[in-house]
């Protein structure tokens, strides 16, 4: 189970102007630790978030939930129907993720932010699991933060995990010419298999690809061997 480490920052306001959190705003730091933390702790930056999730899975807390962090106060062409003209900082929890807009979250980072989201949803019932109450910064400031948290943020997986909507635990996905290896692997794992063209239609906790070597960096594994038996074995 992840642990929350208190680090603090002077960049916050006591209280929430009489409001309560009703949404989570996800961010990407556009930089790496420790520089991203230093920035949010520097008084001159006038920026902060409640939490910072590092790529190694550590969760740092800079601002207490009951106080106002400075993470989403600038509103520019918003696409968020919960915005009512009030400063969003007063009624949101800000979660920063270490990385650049083009980065995918690491497995450790994803599991930590998933756990953190669950904790906050439990603590604040107004934060329901939907795209109105769990959003990206770009929904509030589409002009200055169009890539926050970035195109590779795992929205579909996050919502599926939060809702418990995975269709299966394991799914074998194969490329053209790799049906044999996929059959062997799906038999070993006792799970279904599907062609890569239809992979996005099925939610799975673990996706195992055959036919492509390496990893896509998004917690999905690819296997390639010299023959179908070797390829299937690589998936175990």
Tab-separated table of C-alpha atoms in Angstrom:
chain	number	residue	atom	x	y	z
A	1	UNK	CA	0.000	0.000	0.000
A	2	UNK	CA	1.425	3.424	-0.907
A	3	UNK	CA	2.306	5.883	1.826
A	4	UNK	CA	1.752	9.635	1.715
A	5	UNK	CA	4.836	11.660	2.658
A	6	UNK	CA	4.291	15.176	3.953
A	7	UNK	CA	6.675	17.729	2.417
A	8	UNK	CA	4.698	20.984	2.614
A	9	UNK	CA	4.875	24.279	0.747
A	10	UNK	CA	4.228	27.937	1.617
A	11	UNK	CA	2.130	28.249	-1.539
A	12	UNK	CA	-1.418	27.754	-0.315
A	13	UNK	CA	-4.375	29.466	1.321
A	14	UNK	CA	-5.917	28.314	4.577
A	15	UNK	CA	-9.423	26.976	4.120
A	16	UNK	CA	-11.515	26.766	0.957
A	17	UNK	CA	-13.640	29.890	1.139
A	18	UNK	CA	-16.490	27.873	2.614
A	19	UNK	CA	-16.483	25.224	-0.130
A	20	UNK	CA	-15.693	21.499	-0.176
A	21	UNK	CA	-13.780	19.452	-2.774
A	22	UNK	CA	-16.035	18.092	-5.488
A	23	UNK	CA	-13.486	17.310	-8.214
A	24	UNK	CA	-9.937	16.062	-8.774
A	25	UNK	CA	-7.749	17.889	-11.288
A	26	UNK	CA	-4.880	15.845	-12.729
A	27	UNK	CA	-1.690	17.554	-13.888
A	28	UNK	CA	1.711	16.731	-15.365
A	29	UNK	CA	4.657	18.653	-13.914
A	30	UNK	CA	6.445	19.266	-17.248
A	31	UNK	CA	9.660	18.491	-15.387
A	32	UNK	CA	11.282	15.911	-13.183
A	33	UNK	CA	11.993	15.411	-9.508
A	34	UNK	CA	13.475	17.139	-7.547
A	35	UNK	CA	13.116	20.231	-9.727
A	36	UNK	CA	9.340	19.942	-9.978
A	37	UNK	CA	9.039	19.757	-6.193
A	38	UNK	CA	11.453	22.657	-5.711
A	39	UNK	CA	9.289	24.771	-8.025
A	40	UNK	CA	6.112	24.118	-6.050
A	41	UNK	CA	7.891	24.862	-2.781
A	42	UNK	CA	9.442	28.129	-3.990
A	43	UNK	CA	7.415	31.155	-2.803
A	44	UNK	CA	8.092	32.975	-6.044
A	45	UNK	CA	6.392	30.345	-8.189
A	46	UNK	CA	2.947	30.990	-6.672
A	47	UNK	CA	2.133	27.418	-7.688
A	48	UNK	CA	1.372	24.218	-5.822
A	49	UNK	CA	-0.795	21.122	-5.754
A	50	UNK	CA	-2.120	19.018	-2.942
A	51	UNK	CA	-0.173	15.963	-4.099
A	52	UNK	CA	2.793	15.067	-6.277
A	53	UNK	CA	3.047	11.473	-7.535
A	54	UNK	CA	6.602	10.605	-8.546
A	55	UNK	CA	7.625	8.171	-11.268
A	56	UNK	CA	8.909	5.730	-8.648
A	57	UNK	CA	5.469	5.656	-7.010
A	58	UNK	CA	6.143	7.934	-4.041
A	59	UNK	CA	3.257	10.212	-3.085
A	60	UNK	CA	4.247	13.594	-1.668
A	61	UNK	CA	1.702	15.900	-0.049
A	62	UNK	CA	2.316	19.629	-0.195
A	63	UNK	CA	-1.046	21.050	0.909
A	64	UNK	CA	-3.642	19.605	3.268
A	65	UNK	CA	-6.898	18.625	1.621
A	66	UNK	CA	-8.883	21.153	3.646
A	67	UNK	CA	-6.729	24.019	2.362
A	68	UNK	CA	-6.531	25.637	-1.059
A	69	UNK	CA	-3.624	24.751	-3.338
A	70	UNK	CA	-2.720	26.967	-6.288
A	71	UNK	CA	-2.976	24.607	-9.229
A	72	UNK	CA	-5.973	25.594	-11.358
A	73	UNK	CA	-6.816	29.208	-10.632
A	74	UNK	CA	-6.329	30.521	-14.160
A	75	UNK	CA	-9.403	29.822	-16.273
A	76	UNK	CA	-9.205	30.237	-20.038
A	77	UNK	CA	-11.820	28.826	-22.429
A	78	UNK	CA	-12.858	26.060	-20.030
A	79	UNK	CA	-14.635	22.907	-21.158
A	80	UNK	CA	-15.973	21.854	-17.774
A	81	UNK	CA	-19.611	22.220	-16.795
A	82	UNK	CA	-18.873	22.261	-13.062
A	83	UNK	CA	-17.137	25.611	-13.470
A	84	UNK	CA	-19.515	28.296	-12.213
A	85	UNK	CA	-17.247	31.337	-12.219
A	86	UNK	CA	-15.769	30.545	-8.807
A	87	UNK	CA	-12.015	29.975	-8.533
A	88	UNK	CA	-11.653	26.203	-9.182
A	89	UNK	CA	-8.910	25.976	-6.562
A	90	UNK	CA	-11.555	26.346	-3.865
A	91	UNK	CA	-13.406	23.166	-4.755
A	92	UNK	CA	-10.807	20.878	-6.340
A	93	UNK	CA	-7.961	18.612	-5.264
A	94	UNK	CA	-4.846	18.983	-7.416
A	95	UNK	CA	-2.674	15.959	-8.210
A	96	UNK	CA	0.588	16.579	-10.043
A	97	UNK	CA	2.369	13.697	-11.772
A	98	UNK	CA	6.116	13.866	-12.317
A	99	UNK	CA	6.932	13.829	-16.014
A	100	UNK	CA	6.580	15.573	-19.336
A	101	UNK	CA	3.342	15.882	-21.360
A	102	UNK	CA	4.578	13.188	-23.768
A	103	UNK	CA	5.407	10.715	-21.000
A	104	UNK	CA	3.283	7.758	-20.021
A	105	UNK	CA	2.905	7.098	-16.327
A	106	UNK	CA	5.108	4.340	-14.981
A	107	UNK	CA	3.408	1.295	-13.496
A	108	UNK	CA	4.380	2.368	-9.973
A	109	UNK	CA	3.153	5.894	-10.641
A	110	UNK	CA	-0.148	4.682	-12.044
A	111	UNK	CA	-0.820	2.337	-9.144
A	112	UNK	CA	-0.064	5.121	-6.663
A	113	UNK	CA	-2.313	7.671	-8.336
A	114	UNK	CA	-5.064	5.050	-8.630
A	115	UNK	CA	-4.788	4.377	-4.892
A	116	UNK	CA	-4.775	8.113	-4.153
A	117	UNK	CA	-7.864	8.709	-6.287
A	118	UNK	CA	-9.669	5.949	-4.391
A	119	UNK	CA	-8.733	7.502	-1.053
A	120	UNK	CA	-10.004	10.921	-2.096
A	121	UNK	CA	-13.228	9.540	-3.571
A	122	UNK	CA	-13.910	7.739	-0.309
A	123	UNK	CA	-13.149	10.857	1.721
A	124	UNK	CA	-15.225	13.194	-0.440
A	125	UNK	CA	-18.460	11.545	-1.700
A	126	UNK	CA	-19.149	14.524	-3.975
A	127	UNK	CA	-16.230	13.350	-6.140
A	128	UNK	CA	-17.959	10.729	-8.252
A	129	UNK	CA	-16.191	8.562	-10.808
A	130	UNK	CA	-16.972	10.347	-14.048
A	131	UNK	CA	-15.459	12.855	-16.451
A	132	UNK	CA	-17.114	15.791	-14.676
A	133	UNK	CA	-15.510	15.139	-11.303
A	134	UNK	CA	-12.136	13.673	-12.357
A	135	UNK	CA	-10.572	15.873	-15.005
A	136	UNK	CA	-7.358	17.152	-16.533
A	137	UNK	CA	-6.047	20.694	-16.125
A	138	UNK	CA	-6.689	21.333	-19.821
A	139	UNK	CA	-10.433	21.249	-19.129
A	140	UNK	CA	-10.047	24.420	-17.051
A	141	UNK	CA	-7.339	26.204	-19.050
A	142	UNK	CA	-7.413	24.965	-22.627
A	143	UNK	CA	-5.285	27.858	-23.881
A	144	UNK	CA	-2.252	27.770	-21.605
A	145	UNK	CA	-2.410	24.124	-20.477
A	146	UNK	CA	-3.682	22.173	-23.505
A	147	UNK	CA	-1.287	19.285	-22.795
A	148	UNK	CA	-1.820	18.929	-19.066
A	149	UNK	CA	-1.711	16.089	-18.118
A	150	UNK	CA	-1.020	15.076	-21.723
A	151	UNK	CA	-2.425	12.842	-24.438
A	152	UNK	CA	-0.935	9.703	-22.887
A	153	UNK	CA	-2.605	10.074	-19.511
A	154	UNK	CA	-4.464	6.757	-18.975
A	155	UNK	CA	-8.009	8.076	-18.615
A	156	UNK	CA	-9.790	4.947	-19.850
A	157	UNK	CA	-7.787	2.662	-17.610
A	158	UNK	CA	-8.161	4.957	-14.611
A	159	UNK	CA	-11.947	5.148	-14.907
A	160	UNK	CA	-12.198	1.403	-15.523
A	161	UNK	CA	-10.102	0.649	-12.449
A	162	UNK	CA	-12.015	3.113	-10.297
A	163	UNK	CA	-15.332	1.646	-11.423
A	164	UNK	CA	-14.149	-1.972	-11.319
A	165	UNK	CA	-15.253	-2.370	-14.918
A	166	UNK	CA	-12.494	-4.564	-16.309
A	167	UNK	CA	-14.030	-7.275	-18.441
A	168	UNK	CA	-11.224	-9.750	-17.693
A	169	UNK	CA	-8.075	-10.000	-15.600
A	170	UNK	CA	-5.835	-11.113	-18.489
A	171	UNK	CA	-6.172	-10.702	-22.240
A	172	UNK	CA	-3.859	-11.988	-24.975
A	173	UNK	CA	-3.592	-9.664	-27.968
A	174	UNK	CA	-1.936	-10.865	-31.148
A	175	UNK	CA	-0.672	-9.372	-34.379
A	176	UNK	CA	-1.070	-10.868	-37.854
A	177	UNK	CA	0.706	-14.207	-38.145
A	178	UNK	CA	0.884	-14.842	-34.399
A	179	UNK	CA	-2.338	-16.762	-33.834
A	180	UNK	CA	-0.450	-19.915	-32.860
A	181	UNK	CA	1.566	-18.229	-30.131
A	182	UNK	CA	-1.527	-16.402	-28.920
A	183	UNK	CA	-3.443	-19.680	-28.650
A	184	UNK	CA	-0.687	-21.241	-26.571
A	185	UNK	CA	-0.404	-18.224	-24.295
A	186	UNK	CA	-4.158	-17.857	-23.804
A	187	UNK	CA	-4.329	-21.568	-22.936
A	188	UNK	CA	-1.549	-21.187	-20.379
A	189	UNK	CA	-3.121	-18.098	-18.832
A	190	UNK	CA	-6.679	-19.446	-19.172
A	191	UNK	CA	-7.826	-16.165	-20.691
A	192	UNK	CA	-9.371	-14.920	-23.942
A	193	UNK	CA	-7.441	-13.673	-26.950
A	194	UNK	CA	-8.226	-11.006	-29.516
A	195	UNK	CA	-6.643	-9.469	-32.607
A	196	UNK	CA	-4.862	-6.166	-31.974
A	197	UNK	CA	-7.410	-4.307	-34.115
A	198	UNK	CA	-10.061	-4.961	-31.469
A	199	UNK	CA	-7.903	-4.710	-28.338
A	200	UNK	CA	-9.259	-1.331	-27.284
A	201	UNK	CA	-12.786	-2.736	-27.103
A	202	UNK	CA	-11.979	-4.954	-24.121
A	203	UNK	CA	-10.943	-3.705	-20.699
A	204	UNK	CA	-8.372	-5.926	-18.984
A	205	UNK	CA	-6.203	-5.535	-15.921
A	206	UNK	CA	-3.256	-7.088	-17.776
A	207	UNK	CA	-2.840	-7.136	-21.545
A	208	UNK	CA	-0.285	-9.541	-23.044
A	209	UNK	CA	0.708	-8.869	-26.638
A	210	UNK	CA	2.449	-11.357	-28.914
A	211	UNK	CA	4.263	-10.559	-32.109
A	212	UNK	CA	6.014	-7.330	-31.145
A	213	UNK	CA	9.192	-7.149	-29.116
A	214	UNK	CA	9.546	-4.798	-26.154
A	215	UNK	CA	6.978	-2.860	-24.163
A	216	UNK	CA	4.764	0.089	-24.938
A	217	UNK	CA	5.435	1.632	-21.519
A	218	UNK	CA	1.770	1.575	-20.579
A	219	UNK	CA	1.732	-1.559	-18.418
A	220	UNK	CA	1.058	-3.746	-21.470
A	221	UNK	CA	3.649	-6.363	-22.325
A	222	UNK	CA	4.816	-7.487	-25.758
A	223	UNK	CA	6.504	-10.788	-26.557
A	224	UNK	CA	8.368	-12.039	-29.593
A	225	UNK	CA	10.304	-15.282	-29.944
A	226	UNK	CA	11.840	-17.297	-32.747
A	227	UNK	CA	8.753	-19.538	-32.917
A	228	UNK	CA	5.243	-19.656	-31.464
A	229	UNK	CA	6.219	-21.832	-28.491
A	230	UNK	CA	9.101	-19.575	-27.476
A	231	UNK	CA	6.915	-16.510	-27.925
A	232	UNK	CA	4.182	-17.983	-25.747
A	233	UNK	CA	6.686	-18.919	-23.049
A	234	UNK	CA	7.879	-15.325	-22.890
A	235	UNK	CA	4.436	-14.368	-21.666
A	236	UNK	CA	4.610	-16.479	-18.527
